[in-house]
mmCIF file of C-alpha atoms and ligand atoms in Angstrom:
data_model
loop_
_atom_site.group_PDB
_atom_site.id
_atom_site.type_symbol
_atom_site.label_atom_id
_atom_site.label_comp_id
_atom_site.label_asym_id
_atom_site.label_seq_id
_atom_site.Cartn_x
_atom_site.Cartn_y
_atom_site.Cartn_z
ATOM 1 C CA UNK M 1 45.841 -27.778 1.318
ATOM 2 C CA UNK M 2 49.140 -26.010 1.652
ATOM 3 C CA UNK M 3 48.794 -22.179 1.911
ATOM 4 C CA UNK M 4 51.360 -20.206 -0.402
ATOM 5 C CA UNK M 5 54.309 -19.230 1.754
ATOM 6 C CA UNK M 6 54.739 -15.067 2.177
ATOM 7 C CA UNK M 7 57.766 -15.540 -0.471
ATOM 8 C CA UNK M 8 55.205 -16.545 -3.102
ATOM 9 C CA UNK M 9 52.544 -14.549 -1.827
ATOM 10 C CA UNK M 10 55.433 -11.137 -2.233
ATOM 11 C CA UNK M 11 56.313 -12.683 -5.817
ATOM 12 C CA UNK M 12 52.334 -12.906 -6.906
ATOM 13 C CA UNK M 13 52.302 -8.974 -4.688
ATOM 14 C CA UNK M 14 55.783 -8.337 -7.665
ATOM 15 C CA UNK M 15 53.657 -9.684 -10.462
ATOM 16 C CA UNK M 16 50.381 -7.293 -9.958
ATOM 17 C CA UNK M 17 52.734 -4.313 -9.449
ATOM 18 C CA UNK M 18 53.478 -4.486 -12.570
ATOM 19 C CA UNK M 19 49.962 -3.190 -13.750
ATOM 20 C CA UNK M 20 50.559 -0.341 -11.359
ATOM 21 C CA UNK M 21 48.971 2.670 -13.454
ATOM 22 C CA UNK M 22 50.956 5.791 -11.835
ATOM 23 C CA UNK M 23 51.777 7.917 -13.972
ATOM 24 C CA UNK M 24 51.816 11.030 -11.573
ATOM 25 C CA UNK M 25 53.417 10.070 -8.166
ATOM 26 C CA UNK M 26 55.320 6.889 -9.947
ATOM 27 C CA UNK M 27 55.464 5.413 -6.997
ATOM 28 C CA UNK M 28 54.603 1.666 -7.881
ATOM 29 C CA UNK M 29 52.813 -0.726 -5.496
ATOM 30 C CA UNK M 30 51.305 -4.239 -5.486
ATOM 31 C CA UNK M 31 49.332 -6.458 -3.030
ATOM 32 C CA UNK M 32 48.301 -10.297 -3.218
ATOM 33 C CA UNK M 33 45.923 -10.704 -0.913
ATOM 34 C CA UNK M 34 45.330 -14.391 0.128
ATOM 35 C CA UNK M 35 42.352 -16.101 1.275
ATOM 36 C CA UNK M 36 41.832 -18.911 4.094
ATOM 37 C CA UNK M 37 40.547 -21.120 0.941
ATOM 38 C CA UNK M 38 44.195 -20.401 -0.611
ATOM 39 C CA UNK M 39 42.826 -18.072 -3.571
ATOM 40 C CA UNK M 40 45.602 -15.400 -4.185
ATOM 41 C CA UNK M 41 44.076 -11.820 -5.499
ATOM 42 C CA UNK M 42 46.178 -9.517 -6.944
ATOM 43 C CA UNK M 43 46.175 -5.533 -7.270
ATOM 44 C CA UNK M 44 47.835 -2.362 -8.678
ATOM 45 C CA UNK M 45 47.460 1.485 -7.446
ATOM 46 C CA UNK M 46 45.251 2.753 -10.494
ATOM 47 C CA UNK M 47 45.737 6.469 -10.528
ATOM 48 C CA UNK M 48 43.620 9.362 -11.897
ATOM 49 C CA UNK M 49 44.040 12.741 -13.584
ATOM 50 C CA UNK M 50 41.512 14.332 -11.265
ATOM 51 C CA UNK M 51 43.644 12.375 -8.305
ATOM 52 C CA UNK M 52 41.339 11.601 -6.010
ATOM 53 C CA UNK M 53 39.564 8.532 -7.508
ATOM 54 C CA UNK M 54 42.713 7.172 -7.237
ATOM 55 C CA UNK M 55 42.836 3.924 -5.818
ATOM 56 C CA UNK M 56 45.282 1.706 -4.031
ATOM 57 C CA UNK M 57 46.846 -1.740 -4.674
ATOM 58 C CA UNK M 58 45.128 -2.971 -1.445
ATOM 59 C CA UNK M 59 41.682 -1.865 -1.936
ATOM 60 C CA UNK M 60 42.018 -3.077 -5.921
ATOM 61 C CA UNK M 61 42.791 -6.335 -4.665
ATOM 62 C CA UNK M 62 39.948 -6.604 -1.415
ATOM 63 C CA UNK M 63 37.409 -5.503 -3.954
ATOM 64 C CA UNK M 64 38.334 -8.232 -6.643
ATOM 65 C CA UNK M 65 38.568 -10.628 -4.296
ATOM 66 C CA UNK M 66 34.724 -9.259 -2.400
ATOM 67 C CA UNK M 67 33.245 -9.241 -5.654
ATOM 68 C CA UNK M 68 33.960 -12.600 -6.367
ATOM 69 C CA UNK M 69 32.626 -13.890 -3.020
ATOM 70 C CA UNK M 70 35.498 -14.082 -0.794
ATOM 71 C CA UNK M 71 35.533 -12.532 2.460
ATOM 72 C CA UNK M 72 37.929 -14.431 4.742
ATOM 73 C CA UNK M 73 41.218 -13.530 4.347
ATOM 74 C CA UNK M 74 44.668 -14.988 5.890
ATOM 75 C CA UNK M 75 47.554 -12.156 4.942
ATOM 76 C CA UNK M 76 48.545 -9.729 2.080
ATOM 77 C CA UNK M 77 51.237 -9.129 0.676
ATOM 78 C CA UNK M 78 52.642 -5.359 -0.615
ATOM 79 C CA UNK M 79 55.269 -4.591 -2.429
ATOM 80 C CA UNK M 80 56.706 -0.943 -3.167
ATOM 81 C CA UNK M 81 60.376 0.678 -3.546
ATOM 82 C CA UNK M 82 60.504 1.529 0.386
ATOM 83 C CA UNK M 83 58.755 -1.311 1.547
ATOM 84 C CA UNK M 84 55.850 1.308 2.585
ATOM 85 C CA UNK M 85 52.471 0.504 5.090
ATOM 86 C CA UNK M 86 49.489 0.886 4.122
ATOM 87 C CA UNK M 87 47.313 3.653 4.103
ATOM 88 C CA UNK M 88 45.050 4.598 6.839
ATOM 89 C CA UNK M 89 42.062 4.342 4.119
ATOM 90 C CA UNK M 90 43.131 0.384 3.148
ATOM 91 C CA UNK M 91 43.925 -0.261 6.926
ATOM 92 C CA UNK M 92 40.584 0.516 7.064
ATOM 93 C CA UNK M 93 38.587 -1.394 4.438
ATOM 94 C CA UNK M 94 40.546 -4.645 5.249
ATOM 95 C CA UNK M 95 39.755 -4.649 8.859
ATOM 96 C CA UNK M 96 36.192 -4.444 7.866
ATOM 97 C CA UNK M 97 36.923 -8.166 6.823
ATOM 98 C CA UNK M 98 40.140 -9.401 8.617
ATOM 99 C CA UNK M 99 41.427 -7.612 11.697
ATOM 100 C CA UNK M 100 44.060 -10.413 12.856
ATOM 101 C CA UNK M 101 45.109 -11.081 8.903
ATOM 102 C CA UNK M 102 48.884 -11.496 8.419
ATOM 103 C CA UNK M 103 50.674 -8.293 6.686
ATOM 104 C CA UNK M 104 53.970 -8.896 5.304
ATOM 105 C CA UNK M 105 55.659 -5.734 3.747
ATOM 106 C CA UNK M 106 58.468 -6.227 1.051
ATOM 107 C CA UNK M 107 60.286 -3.943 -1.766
ATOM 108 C CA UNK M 108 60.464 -4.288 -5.079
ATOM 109 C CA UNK M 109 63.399 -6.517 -5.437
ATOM 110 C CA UNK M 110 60.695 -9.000 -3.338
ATOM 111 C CA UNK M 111 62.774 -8.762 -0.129
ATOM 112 C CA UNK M 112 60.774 -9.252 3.097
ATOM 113 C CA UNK M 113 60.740 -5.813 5.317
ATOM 114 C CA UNK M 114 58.420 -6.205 7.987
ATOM 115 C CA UNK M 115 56.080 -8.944 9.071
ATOM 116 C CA UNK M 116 53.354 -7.805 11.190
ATOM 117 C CA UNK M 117 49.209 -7.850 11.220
ATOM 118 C CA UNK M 118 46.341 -5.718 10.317
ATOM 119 C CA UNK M 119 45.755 -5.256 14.101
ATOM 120 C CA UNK M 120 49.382 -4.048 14.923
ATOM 121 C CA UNK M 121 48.596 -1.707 12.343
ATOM 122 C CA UNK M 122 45.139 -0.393 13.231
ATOM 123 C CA UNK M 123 44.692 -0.738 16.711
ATOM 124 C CA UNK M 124 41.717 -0.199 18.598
ATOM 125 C CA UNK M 125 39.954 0.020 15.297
ATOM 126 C CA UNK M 126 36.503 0.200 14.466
ATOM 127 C CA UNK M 127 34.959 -2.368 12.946
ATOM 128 C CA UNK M 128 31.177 -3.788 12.295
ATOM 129 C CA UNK M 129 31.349 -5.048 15.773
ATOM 130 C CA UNK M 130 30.601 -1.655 16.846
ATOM 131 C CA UNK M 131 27.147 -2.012 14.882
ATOM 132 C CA UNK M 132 26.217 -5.237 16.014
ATOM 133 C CA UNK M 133 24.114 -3.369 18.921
ATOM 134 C CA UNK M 134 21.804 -1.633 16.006
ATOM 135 C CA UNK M 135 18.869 -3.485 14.585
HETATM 136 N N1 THU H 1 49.262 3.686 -2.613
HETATM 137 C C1 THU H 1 48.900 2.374 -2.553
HETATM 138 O O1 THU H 1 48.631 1.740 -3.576
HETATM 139 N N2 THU H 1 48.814 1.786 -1.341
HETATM 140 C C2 THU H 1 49.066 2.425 -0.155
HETATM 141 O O2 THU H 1 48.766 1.889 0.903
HETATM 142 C C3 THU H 1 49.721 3.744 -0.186
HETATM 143 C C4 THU H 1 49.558 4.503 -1.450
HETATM 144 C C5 THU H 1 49.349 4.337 -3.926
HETATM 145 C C6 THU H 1 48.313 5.397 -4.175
HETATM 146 C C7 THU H 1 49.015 6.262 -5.209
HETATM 147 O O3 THU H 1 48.801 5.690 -6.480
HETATM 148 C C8 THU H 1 50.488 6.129 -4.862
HETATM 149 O O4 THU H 1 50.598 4.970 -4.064
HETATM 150 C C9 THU H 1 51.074 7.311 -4.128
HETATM 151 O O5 THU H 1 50.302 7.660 -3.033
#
């Protein structure tokens, strides 16, 4: 099995952004999230009125991709004009499931920014290790 290469995985990250729902900060984002199998999940930022059920591309696409069973993943993908990180909230959630996972940032004309992991960008994080001890 040949996993998708982070130019496809950024052009399937392109593709989801443009379900982005945004109407109030327009600020456009998409992720692709890929699993070890080679299953590609995409996701949009929905926004809301009320703003703070708002959710982010990352999150959209973890929570697709967990409620269809998968839970090992091998990188994501995120696209947005500035080739933005993600926030501390998604950081969070997707270390719950892959701390070492490939990140690759890219804009919106699907050019490769930064190439790093989820553990560069959440270190020392807390994770269910840190439960393991309760029973
Ligand atoms: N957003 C994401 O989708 N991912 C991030 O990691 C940062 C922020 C979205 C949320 C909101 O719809 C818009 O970008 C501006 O914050």
């Amino acid at each position: 099995m040949t996993l998708p290469s982070d130019q496809q995985l950024i052009n399937a990250a392109l593709a989801a952004s443009q379900h982005a729902y945004m109407p109030y900060s327009k600020y456009r984002v998409g992720a692709a999230l890929l699993t070890v199998s080679g299953a590609v999940y995409g996701g949009c930022n929905i926004e809301s009125v009320s703003f703070t059920p708002t959710v982010c591309a990352e999150r959209t696409a973890v929570f697709k991709a967990v409620s269809e069973g998968q839970r090992e993943f091998a990188a994501i993908a995120v696209v947005t004009r500035d080739a933005g990180s993600p926030c501390g909230v998604c950081r969070q959630m997707m270390y719950e499931f892959a701390p070492d996972m490939r990140v690759i940032l890219a804009d919106l004309d699907g050019k490769s920014r930064l190439v790093t992991t989820l553990r560069e960008l959440l270190p020392h994080g807390f994770g269910p290790m840190n439960l393991d001890n309760l029973s």
